[in-house]
């Protein structure tokens, strides 16, 4: 057994996936501890406001990330042995983020002016600090260099700092602001650790180029639209529901945590595969992983669905009993979503066409916005209906990726087999 484990750990992909799973385990622990605590201490409407503003910070992060988690990761993975080139990528990305952070803060201010969110100005102050700290966490660099150990260590530190701060500071109704303060503190710690680690790897974290930043913004705009489309059917849902009613936002965001926990089983696999397959172009790795992962996800979600009422009551309390139907929809979505992740950027990077995964994200985002608009127009905006929109969107994206992946794979095979002229 030890010899088998030793052989497995010799593979960089296995080690990286292991480190990412360790990060996800810390995320599970934080969520399993914090969410039930908050749903019992805070009123449903205050909990809904807190989670909606946290979703807004995630949406703002989509703007400041600008798809660099995909495009910059890809560039770094292709140039990992060229330190000068990587330093230029760092300077360009950091230069671009000056402009992106300014835009994200303006967007947060506009959201804070909406009637539903006006009673919570302090939430948005700490949300703004979180956005700045998130923007300069160099996750994309560690992913591109496949230094997942460093990434896992500092992300675990962020999660633990957030969890401890929440338990210490949140004691009663009205303390929701301390959740956002804890988030800002934890992400500030993550930024500091990340930039220090970047420096220890031999790169200058404070180097930035506005000229290069403007150029990279133009060149990678396609990835931004892809990430923005992704945010349209993830982070934006809680914000939209919150604007219509914080009670429904509370129900939605509570059971959404179980959905996110399920998603994050496939997340480490996808994150580790992306830079590895971009470099190796070995599609066969996917065919070994996909069947096993799909079977595990379907079985796990089936077990949770069987005990759904008990799970909701145990995790969130009796006040959230009406969220059980929403959980059923999310559990149906988990296998679809995780399979879509693995057959997205990792597959198309292996085929040398990562932009195709981007196009499927944009298409799915447009469909989701259309579905949300229809539900809003009909006056049927609720946690259940929005969750069902997510299921439809994820299903469409998976179908698109399977079809386009097959077509691209066949064309690649034919091009490889064709004799030279």
Short mmCIF file of C-alpha atoms in Angstrom, two decimals, residues 6-413:
data_model
loop_
_atom_site.label_atom_id
_atom_site.label_comp_id
_atom_site.label_asym_id
_atom_site.label_seq_id
_atom_site.Cartn_x
_atom_site.Cartn_y
_atom_site.Cartn_z
CA UNK A 6 4.63 6.56 -3.10
CA UNK A 7 4.25 5.90 -6.84
CA UNK A 8 1.11 8.01 -7.04
CA UNK A 9 2.76 10.94 -5.25
CA UNK A 10 5.51 10.96 -7.86
CA UNK A 11 2.94 12.34 -10.32
CA UNK A 12 2.62 16.12 -10.16
CA UNK A 13 -1.08 15.99 -11.13
CA UNK A 14 -1.87 13.66 -8.20
CA UNK A 15 0.07 15.84 -5.74
CA UNK A 16 -1.60 19.02 -6.97
CA UNK A 17 -5.06 17.46 -6.79
CA UNK A 18 -4.28 16.33 -3.24
CA UNK A 19 -3.28 19.83 -2.17
CA UNK A 20 -6.42 21.29 -3.72
CA UNK A 21 -8.55 18.73 -1.93
CA UNK A 22 -6.92 19.76 1.35
CA UNK A 23 -8.02 23.32 0.63
CA UNK A 24 -11.54 22.14 -0.17
CA UNK A 25 -11.68 20.15 3.07
CA UNK A 26 -10.87 23.35 4.97
CA UNK A 27 -13.69 25.03 3.03
CA UNK A 28 -16.10 22.24 4.01
CA UNK A 29 -15.14 22.57 7.66
CA UNK A 30 -15.60 26.34 7.55
CA UNK A 31 -19.01 26.08 5.84
CA UNK A 32 -20.25 23.23 8.03
CA UNK A 33 -19.33 25.24 11.11
CA UNK A 34 -20.23 28.80 10.07
CA UNK A 35 -23.47 28.48 8.08
CA UNK A 36 -25.49 26.56 10.73
CA UNK A 37 -24.12 28.98 13.34
CA UNK A 38 -25.21 32.05 11.36
CA UNK A 39 -28.67 30.69 10.46
CA UNK A 40 -29.35 30.22 14.18
CA UNK A 41 -27.86 33.48 15.47
CA UNK A 42 -29.05 35.90 12.75
CA UNK A 43 -32.67 36.44 11.65
CA UNK A 44 -33.43 35.00 8.19
CA UNK A 45 -33.64 38.47 6.60
CA UNK A 46 -30.31 39.62 8.10
CA UNK A 47 -28.68 36.35 7.10
CA UNK A 48 -30.06 36.90 3.58
CA UNK A 49 -28.57 40.41 3.48
CA UNK A 50 -25.16 39.16 4.64
CA UNK A 51 -25.08 36.35 2.10
CA UNK A 52 -26.31 38.61 -0.72
CA UNK A 53 -23.52 41.13 -0.03
CA UNK A 54 -21.00 38.28 0.15
CA UNK A 55 -22.30 37.17 -3.24
CA UNK A 56 -21.77 40.75 -4.44
CA UNK A 57 -18.12 40.56 -3.36
CA UNK A 58 -17.80 37.34 -5.35
CA UNK A 59 -19.34 39.06 -8.37
CA UNK A 60 -16.94 41.99 -7.90
CA UNK A 61 -14.10 39.47 -7.76
CA UNK A 62 -15.26 38.23 -11.17
CA UNK A 63 -14.63 41.76 -12.46
CA UNK A 64 -11.21 42.11 -10.80
CA UNK A 65 -10.19 38.60 -11.85
CA UNK A 66 -11.13 39.45 -15.46
CA UNK A 67 -10.57 35.83 -16.45
CA UNK A 68 -6.89 35.93 -15.39
CA UNK A 69 -7.50 32.72 -13.43
CA UNK A 70 -7.87 31.16 -16.88
CA UNK A 71 -5.83 33.30 -19.30
CA UNK A 72 -2.88 34.17 -17.02
CA UNK A 73 -2.78 30.60 -15.66
CA UNK A 74 -2.55 29.36 -19.25
CA UNK A 75 0.25 31.82 -20.15
CA UNK A 76 2.24 31.02 -17.01
CA UNK A 77 1.88 27.26 -17.60
CA UNK A 78 3.30 27.68 -21.12
CA UNK A 79 6.21 29.87 -19.91
CA UNK A 80 6.94 28.37 -16.50
CA UNK A 81 10.68 28.08 -17.26
CA UNK A 82 11.02 31.72 -18.39
CA UNK A 83 11.25 33.89 -15.27
CA UNK A 84 11.48 37.17 -17.20
CA UNK A 85 8.32 36.40 -19.17
CA UNK A 86 6.44 35.46 -15.99
CA UNK A 87 7.54 38.69 -14.28
CA UNK A 88 6.12 40.62 -17.24
CA UNK A 89 2.83 38.72 -16.93
CA UNK A 90 2.71 39.65 -13.22
CA UNK A 91 3.35 43.33 -14.00
CA UNK A 92 0.66 43.39 -16.69
CA UNK A 93 -1.95 41.65 -14.52
CA UNK A 94 -1.27 43.86 -11.50
CA UNK A 95 -1.40 46.97 -13.67
CA UNK A 96 -4.76 45.92 -15.11
CA UNK A 97 -6.13 45.27 -11.64
CA UNK A 98 -5.72 48.92 -10.61
CA UNK A 99 -8.43 49.83 -13.12
CA UNK A 100 -10.52 46.74 -12.40
CA UNK A 101 -10.60 47.33 -8.64
CA UNK A 102 -11.78 50.91 -9.19
CA UNK A 103 -14.62 49.66 -11.40
CA UNK A 104 -15.60 46.95 -8.90
CA UNK A 105 -15.79 49.44 -6.03
CA UNK A 106 -18.05 51.72 -8.08
CA UNK A 107 -20.33 48.76 -8.84
CA UNK A 108 -20.55 47.91 -5.12
CA UNK A 109 -21.47 51.51 -4.32
CA UNK A 110 -24.26 51.42 -6.92
CA UNK A 111 -25.64 48.20 -5.41
CA UNK A 112 -25.56 49.71 -1.91
CA UNK A 113 -27.89 52.46 -3.16
CA UNK A 114 -30.72 50.01 -3.97
CA UNK A 115 -33.65 50.23 -1.50
CA UNK A 116 -33.30 46.64 -0.22
CA UNK A 117 -29.64 47.20 0.71
CA UNK A 118 -29.73 50.78 2.05
CA UNK A 119 -30.14 49.67 5.70
CA UNK A 120 -26.79 47.85 5.50
CA UNK A 121 -24.11 50.43 4.46
CA UNK A 122 -21.46 48.99 6.79
CA UNK A 123 -21.70 45.62 5.02
CA UNK A 124 -20.58 47.28 1.80
CA UNK A 125 -17.63 49.07 3.42
CA UNK A 126 -16.11 45.76 4.47
CA UNK A 127 -17.15 44.22 1.15
CA UNK A 128 -15.04 46.89 -0.60
CA UNK A 129 -12.00 46.04 1.52
CA UNK A 130 -12.53 42.36 0.69
CA UNK A 131 -12.62 43.12 -3.03
CA UNK A 132 -9.26 44.93 -2.88
CA UNK A 133 -7.65 42.08 -0.92
CA UNK A 134 -9.09 39.39 -3.20
CA UNK A 135 -7.88 41.16 -6.33
CA UNK A 136 -4.21 40.89 -5.40
CA UNK A 137 -4.17 37.26 -4.30
CA UNK A 138 -1.93 35.63 -6.97
CA UNK A 139 -3.86 32.36 -7.26
CA UNK A 140 -3.42 32.33 -11.05
CA UNK A 141 0.39 32.39 -10.66
CA UNK A 142 0.47 29.38 -8.33
CA UNK A 143 -1.91 27.47 -10.58
CA UNK A 144 0.16 28.20 -13.68
CA UNK A 145 3.40 27.19 -11.96
CA UNK A 146 1.56 24.20 -10.45
CA UNK A 147 2.68 25.26 -6.97
CA UNK A 148 -0.58 24.02 -5.48
CA UNK A 149 1.05 23.42 -2.10
CA UNK A 150 1.61 27.16 -1.63
CA UNK A 151 -1.90 27.88 -2.92
CA UNK A 152 -3.47 25.34 -0.56
CA UNK A 153 -1.52 26.58 2.47
CA UNK A 154 -2.50 30.20 2.16
CA UNK A 155 -6.12 29.50 1.21
CA UNK A 156 -6.47 27.23 4.26
CA UNK A 157 -5.10 30.11 6.36
CA UNK A 158 -7.76 32.42 4.88
CA UNK A 159 -10.58 29.96 5.63
CA UNK A 160 -9.45 29.32 9.20
CA UNK A 161 -8.98 33.04 9.92
CA UNK A 162 -12.50 33.73 8.61
CA UNK A 163 -14.04 30.92 10.67
CA UNK A 164 -12.33 31.90 13.93
CA UNK A 165 -13.19 35.60 13.47
CA UNK A 166 -16.89 34.85 12.85
CA UNK A 167 -17.17 32.71 15.98
CA UNK A 168 -15.45 35.34 18.10
CA UNK A 169 -17.27 38.42 16.78
CA UNK A 170 -20.82 37.29 15.88
CA UNK A 171 -22.84 36.82 19.08
CA UNK A 172 -26.42 38.02 18.42
CA UNK A 173 -28.90 39.49 15.93
CA UNK A 174 -27.45 42.66 14.41
CA UNK A 175 -23.90 41.28 14.31
CA UNK A 176 -24.07 40.43 10.61
CA UNK A 177 -21.61 43.21 9.83
CA UNK A 178 -18.89 41.26 11.64
CA UNK A 179 -19.22 38.46 9.11
CA UNK A 180 -18.12 40.86 6.36
CA UNK A 181 -15.44 42.33 8.64
CA UNK A 182 -14.09 38.81 9.20
CA UNK A 183 -14.12 38.18 5.46
CA UNK A 184 -12.12 41.36 4.83
CA UNK A 185 -9.61 40.45 7.55
CA UNK A 186 -9.16 36.90 6.26
CA UNK A 187 -8.68 37.99 2.66
CA UNK A 188 -6.21 40.65 3.76
CA UNK A 189 -4.23 37.88 5.43
CA UNK A 190 -4.49 35.79 2.25
CA UNK A 191 -3.21 38.67 0.12
CA UNK A 192 -0.24 39.17 2.42
CA UNK A 193 0.69 35.48 2.44
CA UNK A 194 0.19 35.19 -1.32
CA UNK A 195 2.38 38.17 -2.19
CA UNK A 196 5.06 37.06 0.28
CA UNK A 197 5.08 33.60 -1.32
CA UNK A 198 5.34 35.20 -4.77
CA UNK A 199 8.38 37.14 -3.54
CA UNK A 200 9.93 33.98 -2.08
CA UNK A 201 9.63 32.34 -5.52
CA UNK A 202 11.81 35.12 -6.94
CA UNK A 203 9.17 37.45 -8.41
CA UNK A 204 8.47 41.09 -7.57
CA UNK A 205 4.86 41.44 -6.34
CA UNK A 206 4.83 45.24 -6.50
CA UNK A 207 5.92 45.42 -10.13
CA UNK A 208 3.06 46.67 -12.30
CA UNK A 209 2.62 48.19 -15.74
CA UNK A 210 -0.42 50.30 -16.62
CA UNK A 211 0.48 50.22 -20.31
CA UNK A 212 0.85 46.45 -20.22
CA UNK A 213 -2.31 46.25 -18.13
CA UNK A 214 -4.36 48.06 -20.77
CA UNK A 215 -2.98 45.75 -23.44
CA UNK A 216 -3.77 42.60 -21.48
CA UNK A 217 -7.30 43.90 -20.82
CA UNK A 218 -7.84 44.15 -24.57
CA UNK A 219 -6.22 40.82 -25.36
CA UNK A 220 -8.06 38.77 -22.73
CA UNK A 221 -11.50 40.38 -22.95
CA UNK A 222 -12.98 37.11 -24.21
CA UNK A 223 -12.04 35.35 -20.98
CA UNK A 224 -13.62 38.15 -18.97
CA UNK A 225 -16.94 37.73 -20.74
CA UNK A 226 -16.73 34.02 -20.02
CA UNK A 227 -16.13 34.58 -16.29
CA UNK A 228 -18.83 37.27 -16.17
CA UNK A 229 -21.27 34.87 -17.80
CA UNK A 230 -20.32 32.24 -15.20
CA UNK A 231 -20.99 34.75 -12.42
CA UNK A 232 -24.39 35.49 -13.97
CA UNK A 233 -25.65 32.05 -12.98
CA UNK A 234 -23.69 31.71 -9.71
CA UNK A 235 -22.99 34.80 -7.60
CA UNK A 236 -25.60 37.03 -9.26
CA UNK A 237 -28.51 34.78 -8.25
CA UNK A 238 -28.36 35.68 -4.56
CA UNK A 239 -28.06 39.39 -5.40
CA UNK A 240 -31.12 39.29 -7.68
CA UNK A 241 -33.21 37.36 -5.15
CA UNK A 242 -32.02 39.69 -2.37
CA UNK A 243 -33.18 42.75 -4.32
CA UNK A 244 -36.63 41.14 -4.57
CA UNK A 245 -36.80 39.89 -0.97
CA UNK A 246 -34.18 39.07 1.65
CA UNK A 247 -36.26 36.20 3.10
CA UNK A 248 -36.08 34.26 -0.19
CA UNK A 249 -32.38 35.15 -0.43
CA UNK A 250 -31.85 33.60 3.00
CA UNK A 251 -33.54 30.33 1.97
CA UNK A 252 -31.66 30.20 -1.34
CA UNK A 253 -28.19 30.97 -0.01
CA UNK A 254 -28.54 28.52 2.88
CA UNK A 255 -29.10 25.39 0.78
CA UNK A 256 -26.83 26.77 -1.94
CA UNK A 257 -23.96 26.03 0.45
CA UNK A 258 -24.66 22.30 0.10
CA UNK A 259 -24.65 22.74 -3.69
CA UNK A 260 -21.32 24.56 -3.54
CA UNK A 261 -19.87 21.84 -1.31
CA UNK A 262 -20.86 19.26 -3.92
CA UNK A 263 -19.42 21.38 -6.73
CA UNK A 264 -16.12 21.75 -4.96
CA UNK A 265 -15.51 18.01 -5.14
CA UNK A 266 -14.99 18.45 -8.88
CA UNK A 267 -13.33 21.85 -8.50
CA UNK A 268 -9.89 20.61 -7.34
CA UNK A 269 -9.82 18.02 -10.13
CA UNK A 270 -10.64 20.66 -12.75
CA UNK A 271 -8.15 23.19 -11.32
CA UNK A 272 -5.33 20.66 -11.21
CA UNK A 273 -6.10 19.27 -14.67
CA UNK A 274 -6.22 22.64 -16.45
CA UNK A 275 -2.52 23.68 -16.32
CA UNK A 276 -1.40 20.05 -16.56
CA UNK A 277 -3.39 19.28 -19.73
CA UNK A 278 -2.57 22.68 -21.24
CA UNK A 279 1.05 21.58 -21.04
CA UNK A 280 0.77 17.85 -21.84
CA UNK A 281 -2.24 17.80 -24.24
CA UNK A 282 -3.03 14.25 -23.05
CA UNK A 283 -6.84 13.95 -23.39
CA UNK A 284 -6.79 10.30 -22.29
CA UNK A 285 -6.42 11.40 -18.67
CA UNK A 286 -9.97 12.76 -18.78
CA UNK A 287 -11.48 9.52 -20.02
CA UNK A 288 -10.07 7.78 -16.93
CA UNK A 289 -11.37 10.38 -14.47
CA UNK A 290 -14.83 11.32 -15.77
CA UNK A 291 -16.74 7.99 -15.28
CA UNK A 292 -15.53 7.50 -11.70
CA UNK A 293 -16.17 11.09 -10.68
CA UNK A 294 -19.67 11.07 -12.21
CA UNK A 295 -20.61 7.85 -10.41
CA UNK A 296 -19.41 9.17 -7.05
CA UNK A 297 -21.30 12.46 -7.47
CA UNK A 298 -24.60 10.79 -8.47
CA UNK A 299 -24.40 8.33 -5.57
CA UNK A 300 -23.51 11.02 -3.03
CA UNK A 301 -26.28 13.38 -4.12
CA UNK A 302 -28.78 10.50 -4.08
CA UNK A 303 -27.98 9.72 -0.44
CA UNK A 304 -28.31 13.38 0.60
CA UNK A 305 -31.63 13.69 -1.31
CA UNK A 306 -33.01 10.69 0.61
CA UNK A 307 -32.39 12.48 3.90
CA UNK A 308 -32.96 16.04 2.61
CA UNK A 309 -35.53 17.21 5.23
CA UNK A 310 -33.32 15.97 8.07
CA UNK A 311 -30.21 17.49 6.48
CA UNK A 312 -31.83 20.94 6.17
CA UNK A 313 -33.19 20.91 9.73
CA UNK A 314 -29.89 19.70 11.19
CA UNK A 315 -27.75 22.12 9.17
CA UNK A 316 -29.86 25.29 9.20
CA UNK A 317 -32.67 24.90 11.73
CA UNK A 318 -36.46 24.59 11.57
CA UNK A 319 -36.85 28.08 10.05
CA UNK A 320 -35.42 26.76 6.77
CA UNK A 321 -37.76 23.76 6.31
CA UNK A 322 -39.35 25.38 3.24
CA UNK A 323 -35.94 25.26 1.49
CA UNK A 324 -36.05 21.45 1.09
CA UNK A 325 -37.51 21.57 -2.49
CA UNK A 326 -34.75 24.01 -3.43
CA UNK A 327 -32.18 21.53 -2.13
CA UNK A 328 -33.65 18.77 -4.34
CA UNK A 329 -33.07 20.94 -7.42
CA UNK A 330 -29.52 21.78 -6.37
CA UNK A 331 -28.71 18.10 -5.76
CA UNK A 332 -29.87 17.29 -9.29
CA UNK A 333 -27.58 20.07 -10.55
CA UNK A 334 -24.38 18.97 -8.76
CA UNK A 335 -23.39 16.04 -11.06
CA UNK A 336 -24.24 18.10 -14.15
CA UNK A 337 -22.17 21.05 -12.92
CA UNK A 338 -19.09 19.06 -11.85
CA UNK A 339 -19.03 17.10 -15.10
CA UNK A 340 -19.32 20.39 -16.99
CA UNK A 341 -16.28 21.75 -15.10
CA UNK A 342 -14.03 18.86 -16.08
CA UNK A 343 -15.24 18.87 -19.69
CA UNK A 344 -14.69 22.63 -19.88
CA UNK A 345 -11.30 24.34 -19.67
CA UNK A 346 -9.28 21.14 -18.97
CA UNK A 347 -10.69 19.36 -22.05
CA UNK A 348 -10.39 22.28 -24.44
CA UNK A 349 -6.93 23.23 -23.11
CA UNK A 350 -5.81 19.67 -23.92
CA UNK A 351 -7.23 20.16 -27.42
CA UNK A 352 -5.45 23.52 -27.74
CA UNK A 353 -8.77 25.43 -27.90
CA UNK A 354 -9.46 26.87 -24.40
CA UNK A 355 -11.46 29.72 -25.95
CA UNK A 356 -14.23 27.26 -26.89
CA UNK A 357 -14.92 26.62 -23.19
CA UNK A 358 -15.18 30.37 -22.87
CA UNK A 359 -17.80 30.55 -25.62
CA UNK A 360 -19.94 27.94 -23.87
CA UNK A 361 -19.81 30.01 -20.67
CA UNK A 362 -20.99 33.11 -22.51
CA UNK A 363 -23.83 31.19 -24.18
CA UNK A 364 -24.91 29.70 -20.84
CA UNK A 365 -24.75 33.09 -19.14
CA UNK A 366 -26.96 34.69 -21.78
CA UNK A 367 -29.49 31.87 -21.46
CA UNK A 368 -29.52 32.22 -17.68
CA UNK A 369 -30.06 35.98 -17.83
CA UNK A 370 -32.97 35.36 -20.22
CA UNK A 371 -34.47 32.78 -17.84
CA UNK A 372 -34.09 35.08 -14.82
CA UNK A 373 -35.64 37.95 -16.77
CA UNK A 374 -38.61 35.78 -17.71
CA UNK A 375 -39.14 34.66 -14.10
CA UNK A 376 -38.88 38.27 -12.88
CA UNK A 377 -41.34 39.50 -15.53
CA UNK A 378 -43.88 36.84 -14.53
CA UNK A 379 -43.56 37.89 -10.88
CA UNK A 380 -42.37 34.39 -9.97
CA UNK A 381 -38.92 35.21 -8.58
CA UNK A 382 -38.32 32.71 -5.77
CA UNK A 383 -35.52 30.53 -4.42
CA UNK A 384 -36.98 27.41 -6.08
CA UNK A 385 -37.46 28.99 -9.52
CA UNK A 386 -33.97 30.51 -9.56
CA UNK A 387 -32.45 27.15 -8.57
CA UNK A 388 -34.37 25.52 -11.43
CA UNK A 389 -32.96 28.16 -13.80
CA UNK A 390 -29.46 27.17 -12.63
CA UNK A 391 -30.22 23.50 -13.41
CA UNK A 392 -31.39 24.40 -16.92
CA UNK A 393 -28.32 26.59 -17.53
CA UNK A 394 -25.80 24.01 -16.29
CA UNK A 395 -27.49 21.28 -18.36
CA UNK A 396 -27.32 23.39 -21.51
CA UNK A 397 -23.63 24.15 -20.94
CA UNK A 398 -22.78 20.48 -20.39
CA UNK A 399 -24.56 19.49 -23.61
CA UNK A 400 -22.74 22.24 -25.53
CA UNK A 401 -19.35 21.16 -24.15
CA UNK A 402 -19.93 17.50 -24.99
CA UNK A 403 -20.97 18.31 -28.57
CA UNK A 404 -18.22 20.89 -29.21
CA UNK A 405 -15.64 18.74 -27.42
CA UNK A 406 -16.45 15.75 -29.63
CA UNK A 407 -16.31 17.86 -32.82
CA UNK A 408 -12.99 19.47 -31.81
CA UNK A 409 -11.50 16.12 -30.77
CA UNK A 410 -12.45 14.51 -34.10
CA UNK A 411 -10.98 17.42 -36.06
CA UNK A 412 -7.77 17.22 -34.03
CA UNK A 413 -7.53 13.48 -34.67
#
